[in-house]
Short mmCIF file of the C-alpha atoms (twelve columns), coordinates in Angstrom:
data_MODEL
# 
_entry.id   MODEL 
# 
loop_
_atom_site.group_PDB 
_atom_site.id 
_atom_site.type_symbol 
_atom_site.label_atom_id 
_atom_site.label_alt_id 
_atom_site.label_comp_id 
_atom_site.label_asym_id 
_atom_site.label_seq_id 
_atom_site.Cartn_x 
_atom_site.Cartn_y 
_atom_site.Cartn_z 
_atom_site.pdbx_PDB_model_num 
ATOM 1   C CA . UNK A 1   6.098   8.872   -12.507 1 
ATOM 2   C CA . UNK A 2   6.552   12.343  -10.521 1 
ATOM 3   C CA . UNK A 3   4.416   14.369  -8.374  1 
ATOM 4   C CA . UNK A 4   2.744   16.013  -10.978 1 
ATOM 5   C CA . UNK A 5   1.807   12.462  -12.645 1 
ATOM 6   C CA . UNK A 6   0.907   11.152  -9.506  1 
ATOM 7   C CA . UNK A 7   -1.579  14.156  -9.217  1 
ATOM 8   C CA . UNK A 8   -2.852  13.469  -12.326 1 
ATOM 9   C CA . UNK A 9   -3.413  9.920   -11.802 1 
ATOM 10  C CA . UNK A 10  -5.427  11.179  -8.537  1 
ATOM 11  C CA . UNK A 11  -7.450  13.876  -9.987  1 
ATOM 12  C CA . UNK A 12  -10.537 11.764  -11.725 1 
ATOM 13  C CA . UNK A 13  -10.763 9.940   -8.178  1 
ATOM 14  C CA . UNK A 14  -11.068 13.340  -6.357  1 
ATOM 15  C CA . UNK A 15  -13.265 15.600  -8.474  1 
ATOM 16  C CA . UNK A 16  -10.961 17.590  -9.413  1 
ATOM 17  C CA . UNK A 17  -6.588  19.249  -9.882  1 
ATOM 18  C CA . UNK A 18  -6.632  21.013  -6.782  1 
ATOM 19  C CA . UNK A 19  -8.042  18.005  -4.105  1 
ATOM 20  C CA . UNK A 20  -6.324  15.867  -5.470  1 
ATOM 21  C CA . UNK A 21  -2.602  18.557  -5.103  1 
ATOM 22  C CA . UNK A 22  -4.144  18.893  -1.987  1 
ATOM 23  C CA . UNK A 23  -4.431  15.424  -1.043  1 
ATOM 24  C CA . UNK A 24  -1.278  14.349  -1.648  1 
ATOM 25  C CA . UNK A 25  0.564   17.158  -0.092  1 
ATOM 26  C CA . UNK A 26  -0.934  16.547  2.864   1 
ATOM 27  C CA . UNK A 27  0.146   13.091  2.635   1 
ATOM 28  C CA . UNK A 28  3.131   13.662  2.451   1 
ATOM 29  C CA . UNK A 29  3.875   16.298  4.553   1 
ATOM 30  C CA . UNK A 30  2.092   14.137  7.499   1 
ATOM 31  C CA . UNK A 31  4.345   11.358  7.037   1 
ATOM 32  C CA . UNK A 32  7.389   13.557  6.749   1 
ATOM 33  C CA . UNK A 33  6.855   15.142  10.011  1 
ATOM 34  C CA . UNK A 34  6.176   11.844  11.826  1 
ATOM 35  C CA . UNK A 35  9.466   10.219  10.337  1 
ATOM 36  C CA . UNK A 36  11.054  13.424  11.270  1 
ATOM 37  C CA . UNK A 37  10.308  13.432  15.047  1 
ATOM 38  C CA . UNK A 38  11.189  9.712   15.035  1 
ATOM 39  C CA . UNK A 39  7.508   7.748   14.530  1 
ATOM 40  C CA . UNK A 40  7.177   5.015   12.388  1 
ATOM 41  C CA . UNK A 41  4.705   5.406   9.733   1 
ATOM 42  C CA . UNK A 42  2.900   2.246   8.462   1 
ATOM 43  C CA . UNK A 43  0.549   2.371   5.792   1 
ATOM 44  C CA . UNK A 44  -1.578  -1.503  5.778   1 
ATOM 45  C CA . UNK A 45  -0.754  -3.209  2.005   1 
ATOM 46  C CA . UNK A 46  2.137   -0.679  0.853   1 
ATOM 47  C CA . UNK A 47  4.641   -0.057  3.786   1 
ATOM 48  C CA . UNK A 48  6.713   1.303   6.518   1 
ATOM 49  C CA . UNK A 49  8.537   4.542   6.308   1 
ATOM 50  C CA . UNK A 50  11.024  4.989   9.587   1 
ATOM 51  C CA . UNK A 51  13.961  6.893   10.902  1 
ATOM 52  C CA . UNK A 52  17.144  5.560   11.230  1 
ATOM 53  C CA . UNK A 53  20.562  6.377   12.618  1 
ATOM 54  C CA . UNK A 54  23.578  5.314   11.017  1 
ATOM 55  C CA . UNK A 55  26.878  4.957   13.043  1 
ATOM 56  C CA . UNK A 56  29.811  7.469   12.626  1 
ATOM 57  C CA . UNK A 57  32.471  5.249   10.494  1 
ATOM 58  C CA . UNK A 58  35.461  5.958   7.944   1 
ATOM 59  C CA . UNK A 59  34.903  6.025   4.541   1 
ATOM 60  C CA . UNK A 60  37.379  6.303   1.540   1 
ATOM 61  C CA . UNK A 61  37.657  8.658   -0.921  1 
ATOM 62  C CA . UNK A 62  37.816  7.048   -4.416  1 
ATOM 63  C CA . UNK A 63  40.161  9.507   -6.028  1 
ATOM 64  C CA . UNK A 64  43.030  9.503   -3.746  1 
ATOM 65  C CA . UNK A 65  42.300  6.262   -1.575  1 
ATOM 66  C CA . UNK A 66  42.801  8.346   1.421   1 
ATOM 67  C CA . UNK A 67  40.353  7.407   4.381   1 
ATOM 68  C CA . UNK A 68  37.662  10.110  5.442   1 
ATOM 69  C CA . UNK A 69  35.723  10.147  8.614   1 
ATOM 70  C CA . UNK A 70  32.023  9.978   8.573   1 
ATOM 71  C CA . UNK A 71  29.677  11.364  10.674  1 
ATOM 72  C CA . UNK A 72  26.819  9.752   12.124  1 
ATOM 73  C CA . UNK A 73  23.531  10.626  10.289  1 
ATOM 74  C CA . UNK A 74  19.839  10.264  10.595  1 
ATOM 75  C CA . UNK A 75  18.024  9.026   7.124   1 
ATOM 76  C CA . UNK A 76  14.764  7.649   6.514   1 
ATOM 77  C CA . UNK A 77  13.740  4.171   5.214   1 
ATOM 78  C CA . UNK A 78  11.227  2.180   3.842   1 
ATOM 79  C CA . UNK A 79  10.411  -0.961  3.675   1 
ATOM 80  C CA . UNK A 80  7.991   -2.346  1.485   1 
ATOM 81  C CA . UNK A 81  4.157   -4.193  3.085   1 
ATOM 82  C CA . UNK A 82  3.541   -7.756  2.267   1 
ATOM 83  C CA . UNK A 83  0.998   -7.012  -0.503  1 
ATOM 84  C CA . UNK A 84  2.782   -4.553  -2.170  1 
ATOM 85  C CA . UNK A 85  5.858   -7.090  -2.765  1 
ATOM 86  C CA . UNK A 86  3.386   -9.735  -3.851  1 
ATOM 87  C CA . UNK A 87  1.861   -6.954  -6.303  1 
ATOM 88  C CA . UNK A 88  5.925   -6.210  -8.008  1 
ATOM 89  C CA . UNK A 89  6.328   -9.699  -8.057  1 
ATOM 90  C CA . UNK A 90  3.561   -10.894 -9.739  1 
ATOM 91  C CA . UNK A 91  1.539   -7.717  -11.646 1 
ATOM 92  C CA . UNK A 92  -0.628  -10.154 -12.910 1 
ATOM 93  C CA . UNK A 93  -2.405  -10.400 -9.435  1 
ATOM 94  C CA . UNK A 94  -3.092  -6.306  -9.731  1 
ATOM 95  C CA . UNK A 95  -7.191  -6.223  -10.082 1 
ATOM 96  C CA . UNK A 96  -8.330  -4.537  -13.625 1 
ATOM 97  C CA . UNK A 97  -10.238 -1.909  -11.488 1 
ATOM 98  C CA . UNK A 98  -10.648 -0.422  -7.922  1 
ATOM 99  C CA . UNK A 99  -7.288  0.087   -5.607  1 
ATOM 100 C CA . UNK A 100 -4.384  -2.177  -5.905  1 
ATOM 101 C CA . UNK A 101 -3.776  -1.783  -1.459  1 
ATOM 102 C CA . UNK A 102 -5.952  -1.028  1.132   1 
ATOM 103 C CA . UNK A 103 -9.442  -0.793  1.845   1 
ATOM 104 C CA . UNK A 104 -11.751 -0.442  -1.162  1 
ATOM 105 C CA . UNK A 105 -13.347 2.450   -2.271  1 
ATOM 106 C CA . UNK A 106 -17.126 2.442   -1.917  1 
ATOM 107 C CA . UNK A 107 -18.805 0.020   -4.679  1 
ATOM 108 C CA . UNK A 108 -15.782 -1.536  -5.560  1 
ATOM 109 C CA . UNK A 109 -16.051 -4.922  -3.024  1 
ATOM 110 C CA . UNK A 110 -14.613 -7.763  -4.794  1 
ATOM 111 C CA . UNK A 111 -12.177 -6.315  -6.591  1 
ATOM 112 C CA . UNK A 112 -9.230  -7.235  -3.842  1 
ATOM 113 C CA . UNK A 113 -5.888  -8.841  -5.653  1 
ATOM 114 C CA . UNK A 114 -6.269  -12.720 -5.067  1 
ATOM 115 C CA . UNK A 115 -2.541  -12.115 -3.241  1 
ATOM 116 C CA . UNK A 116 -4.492  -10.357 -0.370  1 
ATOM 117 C CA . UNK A 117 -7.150  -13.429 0.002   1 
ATOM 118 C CA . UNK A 118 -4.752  -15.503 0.014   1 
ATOM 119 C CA . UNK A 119 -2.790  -13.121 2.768   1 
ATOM 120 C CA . UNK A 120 -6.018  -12.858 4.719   1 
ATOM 121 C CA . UNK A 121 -7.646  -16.253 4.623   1 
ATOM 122 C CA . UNK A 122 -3.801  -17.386 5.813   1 
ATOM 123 C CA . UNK A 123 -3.776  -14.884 8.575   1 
ATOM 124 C CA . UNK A 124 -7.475  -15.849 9.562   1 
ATOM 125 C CA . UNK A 125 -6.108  -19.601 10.224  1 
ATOM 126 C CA . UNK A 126 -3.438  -18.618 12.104  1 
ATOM 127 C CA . UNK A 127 -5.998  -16.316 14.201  1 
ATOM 128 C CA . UNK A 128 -7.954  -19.677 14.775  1 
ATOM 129 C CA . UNK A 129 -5.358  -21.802 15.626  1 
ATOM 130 C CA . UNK A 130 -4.193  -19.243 18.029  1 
ATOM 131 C CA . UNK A 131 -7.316  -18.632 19.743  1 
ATOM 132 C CA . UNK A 132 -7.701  -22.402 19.707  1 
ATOM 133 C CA . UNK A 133 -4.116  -22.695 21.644  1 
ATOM 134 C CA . UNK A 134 -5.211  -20.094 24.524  1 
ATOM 135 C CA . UNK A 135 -8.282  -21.231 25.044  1 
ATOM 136 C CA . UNK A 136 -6.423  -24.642 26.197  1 
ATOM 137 C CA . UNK A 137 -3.438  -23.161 27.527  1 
ATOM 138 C CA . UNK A 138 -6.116  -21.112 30.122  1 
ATOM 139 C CA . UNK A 139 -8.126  -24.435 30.529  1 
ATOM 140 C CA . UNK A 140 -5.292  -26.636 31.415  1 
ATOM 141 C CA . UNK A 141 -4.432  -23.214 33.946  1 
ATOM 142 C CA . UNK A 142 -7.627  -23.067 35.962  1 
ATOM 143 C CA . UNK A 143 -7.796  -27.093 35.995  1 
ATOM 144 C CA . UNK A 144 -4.363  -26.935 37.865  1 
ATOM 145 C CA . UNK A 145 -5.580  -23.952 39.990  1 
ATOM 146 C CA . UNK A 146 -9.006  -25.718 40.597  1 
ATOM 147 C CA . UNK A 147 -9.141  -27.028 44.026  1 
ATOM 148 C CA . UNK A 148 -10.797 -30.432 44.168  1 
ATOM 149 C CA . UNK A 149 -14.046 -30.076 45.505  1 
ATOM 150 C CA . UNK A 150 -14.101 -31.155 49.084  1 
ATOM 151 C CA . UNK A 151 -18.178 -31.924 49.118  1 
ATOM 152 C CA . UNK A 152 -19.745 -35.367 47.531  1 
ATOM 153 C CA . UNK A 153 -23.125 -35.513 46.108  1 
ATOM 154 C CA . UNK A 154 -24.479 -37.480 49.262  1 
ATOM 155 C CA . UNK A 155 -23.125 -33.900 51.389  1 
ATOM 156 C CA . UNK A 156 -24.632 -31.767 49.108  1 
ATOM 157 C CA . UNK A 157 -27.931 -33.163 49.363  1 
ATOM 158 C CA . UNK A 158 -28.225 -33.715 53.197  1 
ATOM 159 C CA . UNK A 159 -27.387 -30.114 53.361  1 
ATOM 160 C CA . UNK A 160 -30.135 -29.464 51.088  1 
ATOM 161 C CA . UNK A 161 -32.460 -31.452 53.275  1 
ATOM 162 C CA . UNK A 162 -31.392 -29.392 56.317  1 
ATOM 163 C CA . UNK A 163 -31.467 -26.277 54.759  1 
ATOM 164 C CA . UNK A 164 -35.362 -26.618 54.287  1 
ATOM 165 C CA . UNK A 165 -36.475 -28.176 57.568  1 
ATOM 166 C CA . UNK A 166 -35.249 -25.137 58.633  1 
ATOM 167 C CA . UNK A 167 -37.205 -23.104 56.779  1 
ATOM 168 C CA . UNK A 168 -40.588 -24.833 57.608  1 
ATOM 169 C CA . UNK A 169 -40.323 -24.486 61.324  1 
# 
């Protein structure tokens, strides 16, 4: 698939050949620019696109076997999301209908790839059991900080007592 496919493919979705030209130049000519100046550029379910500098180093030249110096260079990369692997992997697990990544367009709930339950029911634990493990970590904490309370019951109440004799005088 090319650009002009990839239009194609776009253009029932968006109404129409020129949104959906539109839509993907703009795409990528955002994430150009931001891999460019040096941003990463992380799209949820498909991936990461990044800048990265490779080290000046000697090469060889194949025809003569004579070694050739290298200059360092900036290139970009990508590396692939979680869901999108699990999608190459197994196609089977693409839904019939609606997007294949991300959100879901409007009307199409449901339609998710059973990879990305699985992905987010697995993160949700892992949320839990977190939240779970801080919330004891920071109870055991302010039990150690707690000072031990310096008053009894008996204290409490005779204070009580004096506090309104006072006030009926």
């Amino acid at each position: 698939m090319n650009k002009a496919d990839l239009v194609t493919a776009i253009e029932t979705r968006l109404g129409g050949r020129k949104a959906a030209t539109d839509a993907v130049d703009a795409v990528l000519d955002v994430i150009i620019r931001e891999v460019a100046r040096g941003n990463k550029v992380t799209i949820t379910g498909f991936g990461t696109f990044e800048k990265v500098t490779r080290a000046a180093r000697t090469g060889r030249n194949p025809r003569t076997g004579e070694t050739v110096p290298i200059k360092k260079s900036a290139v970009p990369k990508f590396k692939p999301g979680t869901g999108f692997k699990a999608v190459v992997a197994k196609p089977s697990s693409l839904p019939k209908t609606g997007n294949a990544a991300g959100r879901a367009a409007a009307g199409t709930a449901g339609t998710a790839a059973p990879a990305k339950k699985a992905a987010a029911k697995k993160t949700a634990t892992k949320a839990a059991a977190k939240k779970t493990a801080t919330k004891a970590a920071a109870t055991k904490t302010a039990a150690k900080k707690a000072p031990a309370k310096k008053t009894t019951d008996a204290a409490t109440k005779t204070a009580a007592k004096k506090t309104t004799r006072a006030a009926k005088k």
